[in-house]
């Protein structure tokens, strides 16, 4: 994509909101709309491809397209992760499988991207890894909440804290440009977002929770990227160079 965000505090805050919103949209698509966990995935793929295509042909920077793609991927990942329950596959099987796939994808991304250079190379491997991070976060968040009995709010608090520690510690050493640190922080945020989204849905009901988390997310994107407008860096040549390593 060409409309890319800088990796800074604004990015991480928006990503936290996106993770919570994506948890609610995933549950809303599968449960409230009655589509199920897998039946909606082809439609979400179509939406994702349309967003990517719109960004490629746009003659102006449109960060909302990037964040809309993030939400679409997170929604799909939530449903994919929850689909393991449909086939009666427990956490002890599903979580190790997706963790291994996620680790392989991270290393694959690492080989093609030595440094993020405060920008995001977003090729196919990036979106594959982002999807797997969302699946890990969905399964891991549910396992922490219900198997480890942390409950959704406890899971959200613990994993947001861990993500904050990783981000803060890496910032002091310039670690935000390290893809391994980036993906570690991201999967912790995805796990926390699952707990936060579930806690919000349990407290307020899924429709209102989706509306509330979506309103916060859209508001942050508009404020950070449209009103302030200083967090976007559109530089295709830099992205290509980064992806080549």
Coordinates of N, CA and C in Angstrom, one line a residue, residues 90-204:
X90 N -9.4 -28.0 20.4 CA -9.1 -27.3 21.6 C -7.9 -26.4 21.5
X91 N -7.8 -25.5 22.6 CA -6.6 -24.6 22.6 C -5.3 -25.3 22.6
X92 N -5.2 -26.5 23.2 CA -3.9 -27.2 23.2 C -3.4 -27.6 21.8
X93 N -4.3 -27.6 20.9 CA -4.0 -28.0 19.5 C -3.9 -26.7 18.6
X94 N -5.0 -25.9 18.7 CA -5.1 -24.8 17.8 C -4.0 -23.7 18.1
X95 N -3.7 -23.4 19.3 CA -2.8 -22.4 19.7 C -1.3 -22.7 19.2
X96 N -0.8 -23.9 19.5 CA 0.5 -24.2 19.0 C 0.6 -24.2 17.5
X97 N -0.4 -24.6 16.8 CA -0.4 -24.6 15.3 C -0.2 -23.2 14.8
X98 N -1.1 -22.3 15.3 CA -1.1 -21.0 14.7 C 0.2 -20.2 15.2
X99 N 0.7 -20.5 16.4 CA 1.9 -19.9 16.9 C 3.1 -20.3 16.0
X100 N 3.2 -21.5 15.6 CA 4.3 -22.0 14.7 C 4.1 -21.3 13.3
X101 N 2.9 -21.2 12.8 CA 2.7 -20.6 11.5 C 3.0 -19.1 11.6
X102 N 2.7 -18.5 12.7 CA 3.0 -17.0 12.9 C 4.5 -16.8 12.9
X103 N 5.2 -17.7 13.7 CA 6.6 -17.5 13.8 C 7.3 -17.7 12.5
X104 N 6.9 -18.7 11.7 CA 7.5 -18.9 10.4 C 7.2 -17.6 9.5
X105 N 6.0 -17.1 9.6 CA 5.7 -15.9 8.7 C 6.5 -14.7 9.2
X106 N 6.7 -14.5 10.5 CA 7.5 -13.4 11.0 C 8.9 -13.5 10.5
X107 N 9.5 -14.7 10.5 CA 10.9 -14.9 10.0 C 10.9 -14.7 8.5
X108 N 9.9 -15.1 7.8 CA 9.8 -14.8 6.4 C 9.8 -13.3 6.1
X109 N 9.0 -12.6 6.8 CA 9.0 -11.2 6.7 C 10.3 -10.6 7.1
X110 N 11.0 -11.1 8.1 CA 12.2 -10.6 8.6 C 13.3 -10.7 7.5
X111 N 13.3 -11.8 6.7 CA 14.3 -12.0 5.7 C 14.1 -11.0 4.6
X112 N 12.9 -10.5 4.3 CA 12.7 -9.5 3.2 C 12.7 -8.1 3.7
X113 N 12.8 -7.9 5.1 CA 12.8 -6.5 5.6 C 13.7 -6.5 6.8
X114 N 14.9 -6.0 6.6 CA 15.9 -5.9 7.7 C 15.4 -4.9 8.7
X115 N 14.9 -3.7 8.3 CA 14.5 -2.7 9.2 C 13.2 -2.0 8.6
X116 N 12.3 -1.7 9.5 CA 11.1 -1.0 9.1 C 11.4 0.5 8.8
X117 N 12.5 1.0 9.2 CA 12.9 2.4 8.9 C 11.7 3.4 9.2
X118 N 11.0 3.1 10.3 CA 9.9 4.0 10.8 C 8.8 4.1 9.7
X119 N 8.7 3.1 8.9 CA 7.6 3.0 7.9 C 7.3 1.5 7.7
X120 N 6.2 1.2 7.0 CA 5.8 -0.2 6.9 C 5.8 -0.7 5.5
X121 N 6.7 -1.7 5.3 CA 6.6 -2.4 4.0 C 5.4 -3.4 4.0
X122 N 4.4 -3.2 3.2 CA 3.2 -3.9 3.3 C 2.9 -4.7 2.1
X123 N 3.8 -5.7 1.8 CA 3.5 -6.6 0.7 C 2.7 -7.8 1.2
X124 N 2.6 -8.8 0.4 CA 1.8 -10.0 0.7 C 2.2 -10.7 2.0
X125 N 3.5 -10.7 2.3 CA 3.9 -11.4 3.5 C 3.5 -10.6 4.7
X126 N 3.5 -9.3 4.6 CA 3.0 -8.5 5.7 C 1.6 -8.8 6.1
X127 N 0.7 -8.9 5.1 CA -0.7 -9.1 5.4 C -1.0 -10.5 5.8
X128 N -0.2 -11.5 5.3 CA -0.3 -12.8 5.8 C 0.1 -12.9 7.3
X129 N 1.2 -12.2 7.7 CA 1.6 -12.2 9.1 C 0.6 -11.5 9.9
X130 N 0.1 -10.4 9.4 CA -0.9 -9.6 10.2 C -2.2 -10.5 10.4
X131 N -2.6 -11.3 9.4 CA -3.7 -12.2 9.6 C -3.4 -13.3 10.7
X132 N -2.2 -13.9 10.6 CA -1.8 -14.9 11.6 C -1.7 -14.3 13.0
X133 N -1.2 -13.0 13.1 CA -1.2 -12.4 14.4 C -2.6 -12.2 15.0
X134 N -3.6 -11.9 14.1 CA -4.9 -11.8 14.6 C -5.5 -13.1 15.0
X135 N -5.2 -14.2 14.3 CA -5.6 -15.5 14.7 C -5.0 -15.9 16.0
X136 N -3.7 -15.7 16.2 CA -3.0 -16.0 17.4 C -3.7 -15.2 18.6
X137 N -3.9 -13.9 18.3 CA -4.5 -13.1 19.3 C -5.9 -13.5 19.7
X138 N -6.7 -14.0 18.7 CA -8.0 -14.5 19.0 C -8.0 -15.7 19.9
X139 N -7.2 -16.7 19.5 CA -7.2 -18.0 20.2 C -6.5 -17.7 21.6
X140 N -5.3 -17.0 21.5 CA -4.6 -16.8 22.8 C -5.4 -16.0 23.8
X141 N -6.2 -15.0 23.3 CA -7.0 -14.2 24.2 C -8.1 -15.0 24.8
X142 N -8.7 -15.9 24.0 CA -9.8 -16.7 24.6 C -9.2 -17.7 25.6
X143 N -8.0 -18.3 25.2 CA -7.4 -19.2 26.1 C -7.0 -18.6 27.5
X144 N -6.5 -17.4 27.4 CA -6.1 -16.7 28.6 C -7.4 -16.3 29.4
X145 N -8.4 -15.9 28.8 CA -9.6 -15.5 29.5 C -10.4 -16.7 30.1
X146 N -10.5 -17.8 29.4 CA -11.4 -18.8 29.8 C -10.6 -20.1 30.3
X147 N -9.5 -20.4 29.6 CA -8.8 -21.6 30.1 C -7.9 -21.2 31.3
X148 N -7.2 -20.1 31.3 CA -6.4 -19.6 32.4 C -7.3 -18.9 33.4
X149 N -8.5 -18.6 33.1 CA -9.5 -18.0 34.0 C -9.1 -16.5 34.4
X150 N -8.4 -15.8 33.5 CA -8.1 -14.4 33.7 C -9.3 -13.6 33.5
X151 N -10.3 -14.1 32.8 CA -11.5 -13.4 32.3 C -11.1 -12.3 31.3
X152 N -12.0 -11.9 30.4 CA -11.6 -11.0 29.3 C -11.0 -9.7 29.8
X153 N -11.5 -9.1 30.9 CA -10.9 -7.8 31.4 C -9.5 -8.0 31.9
X154 N -9.3 -9.1 32.6 CA -7.9 -9.4 33.0 C -7.0 -9.7 31.9
X155 N -7.4 -10.4 30.9 CA -6.6 -10.6 29.7 C -6.2 -9.3 29.0
X156 N -7.2 -8.4 28.9 CA -6.9 -7.1 28.2 C -5.9 -6.4 29.0
X157 N -6.1 -6.3 30.3 CA -5.1 -5.5 31.2 C -3.7 -6.1 31.1
X158 N -3.6 -7.4 31.3 CA -2.3 -8.1 31.3 C -1.5 -7.9 30.0
X159 N -2.2 -8.2 28.9 CA -1.5 -8.1 27.6 C -1.3 -6.7 27.0
X160 N -2.2 -5.8 27.4 CA -1.9 -4.4 27.0 C -0.7 -3.9 27.8
X161 N -0.6 -4.3 29.1 CA 0.6 -4.0 29.9 C 1.9 -4.5 29.3
X162 N 1.8 -5.8 28.9 CA 3.0 -6.5 28.3 C 3.4 -5.8 27.0
X163 N 2.4 -5.4 26.2 CA 2.7 -4.7 24.9 C 3.3 -3.4 25.2
X164 N 2.8 -2.7 26.2 CA 3.3 -1.4 26.6 C 4.8 -1.5 27.0
X165 N 5.1 -2.5 27.8 CA 6.4 -2.7 28.3 C 7.4 -2.9 27.1
X166 N 7.0 -3.8 26.2 CA 7.8 -4.1 25.0 C 8.0 -2.9 24.1
X167 N 6.9 -2.1 23.9 CA 7.1 -0.9 23.0 C 7.9 0.2 23.7
X168 N 7.7 0.4 25.0 CA 8.5 1.4 25.7 C 10.0 1.0 25.8
X169 N 10.2 -0.3 26.1 CA 11.6 -0.7 26.2 C 12.3 -0.7 24.8
X170 N 11.6 -1.0 23.8 CA 12.2 -1.0 22.4 C 12.4 0.4 21.9
X171 N 11.6 1.3 22.3 CA 11.7 2.7 21.9 C 13.0 3.3 22.4
X172 N 13.4 2.9 23.6 CA 14.7 3.5 24.2 C 15.9 3.0 23.4
X173 N 15.8 1.9 22.8 CA 16.9 1.3 22.0 C 16.7 1.4 20.5
X174 N 15.7 2.2 20.1 CA 15.4 2.3 18.7 C 14.8 1.0 18.1
X175 N 14.2 0.2 18.9 CA 13.8 -1.2 18.5 C 12.5 -1.2 17.7
X176 N 11.8 0.0 17.5 CA 10.6 0.0 16.7 C 10.9 -0.4 15.3
X177 N 12.1 -0.2 14.9 CA 12.5 -0.5 13.5 C 12.8 -1.9 13.3
X178 N 12.9 -2.7 14.4 CA 13.2 -4.1 14.3 C 11.9 -4.9 14.0
X179 N 11.8 -5.6 12.9 CA 10.5 -6.3 12.6 C 10.1 -7.4 13.7
X180 N 11.1 -8.0 14.3 CA 10.8 -9.0 15.4 C 10.1 -8.3 16.6
X181 N 10.6 -7.2 17.0 CA 10.0 -6.4 18.1 C 8.6 -5.9 17.7
X182 N 8.5 -5.5 16.4 CA 7.2 -5.0 15.9 C 6.2 -6.1 16.0
X183 N 6.5 -7.3 15.5 CA 5.5 -8.3 15.5 C 5.2 -8.9 16.9
X184 N 6.2 -8.9 17.8 CA 5.9 -9.3 19.2 C 4.9 -8.3 19.8
X185 N 5.2 -7.0 19.7 CA 4.2 -6.0 20.3 C 2.9 -6.2 19.6
X186 N 2.8 -6.4 18.3 CA 1.5 -6.5 17.6 C 0.7 -7.7 18.1
X187 N 1.3 -8.8 18.3 CA 0.6 -10.0 18.7 C 0.1 -9.9 20.1
X188 N 0.9 -9.2 21.0 CA 0.4 -8.9 22.3 C -0.8 -8.0 22.3
X189 N -0.8 -7.0 21.4 CA -1.9 -6.1 21.3 C -3.1 -6.8 20.8
X190 N -2.9 -7.7 19.8 CA -4.0 -8.5 19.3 C -4.7 -9.3 20.4
X191 N -3.9 -9.9 21.2 CA -4.4 -10.8 22.3 C -5.2 -9.9 23.3
X192 N -4.6 -8.8 23.7 CA -5.3 -7.8 24.6 C -6.6 -7.3 24.0
X193 N -6.6 -7.0 22.7 CA -7.8 -6.6 22.0 C -8.9 -7.6 22.0
X194 N -8.6 -8.9 22.0 CA -9.6 -9.9 22.1 C -10.2 -9.8 23.4
X195 N -9.4 -9.7 24.5 CA -10.0 -9.6 25.8 C -10.8 -8.4 26.0
X196 N -10.3 -7.2 25.5 CA -11.0 -6.0 25.7 C -12.3 -6.0 24.9
X197 N -12.3 -6.5 23.7 CA -13.5 -6.5 22.9 C -14.6 -7.4 23.5
X198 N -14.1 -8.6 24.0 CA -15.1 -9.5 24.7 C -15.6 -8.9 25.9
X199 N -14.8 -8.2 26.7 CA -15.3 -7.6 27.9 C -16.3 -6.5 27.6
X200 N -16.0 -5.7 26.6 CA -17.0 -4.7 26.2 C -18.3 -5.3 25.7
X201 N -18.2 -6.3 25.0 CA -19.4 -7.0 24.5 C -20.3 -7.6 25.6
X202 N -19.6 -8.2 26.6 CA -20.3 -8.8 27.7 C -20.9 -7.7 28.6
X203 N -20.3 -6.6 28.7 CA -20.8 -5.5 29.5 C -22.0 -4.7 28.9
X204 N -21.8 -4.5 27.6 CA -22.8 -3.6 26.9 C -23.6 -4.2 25.8

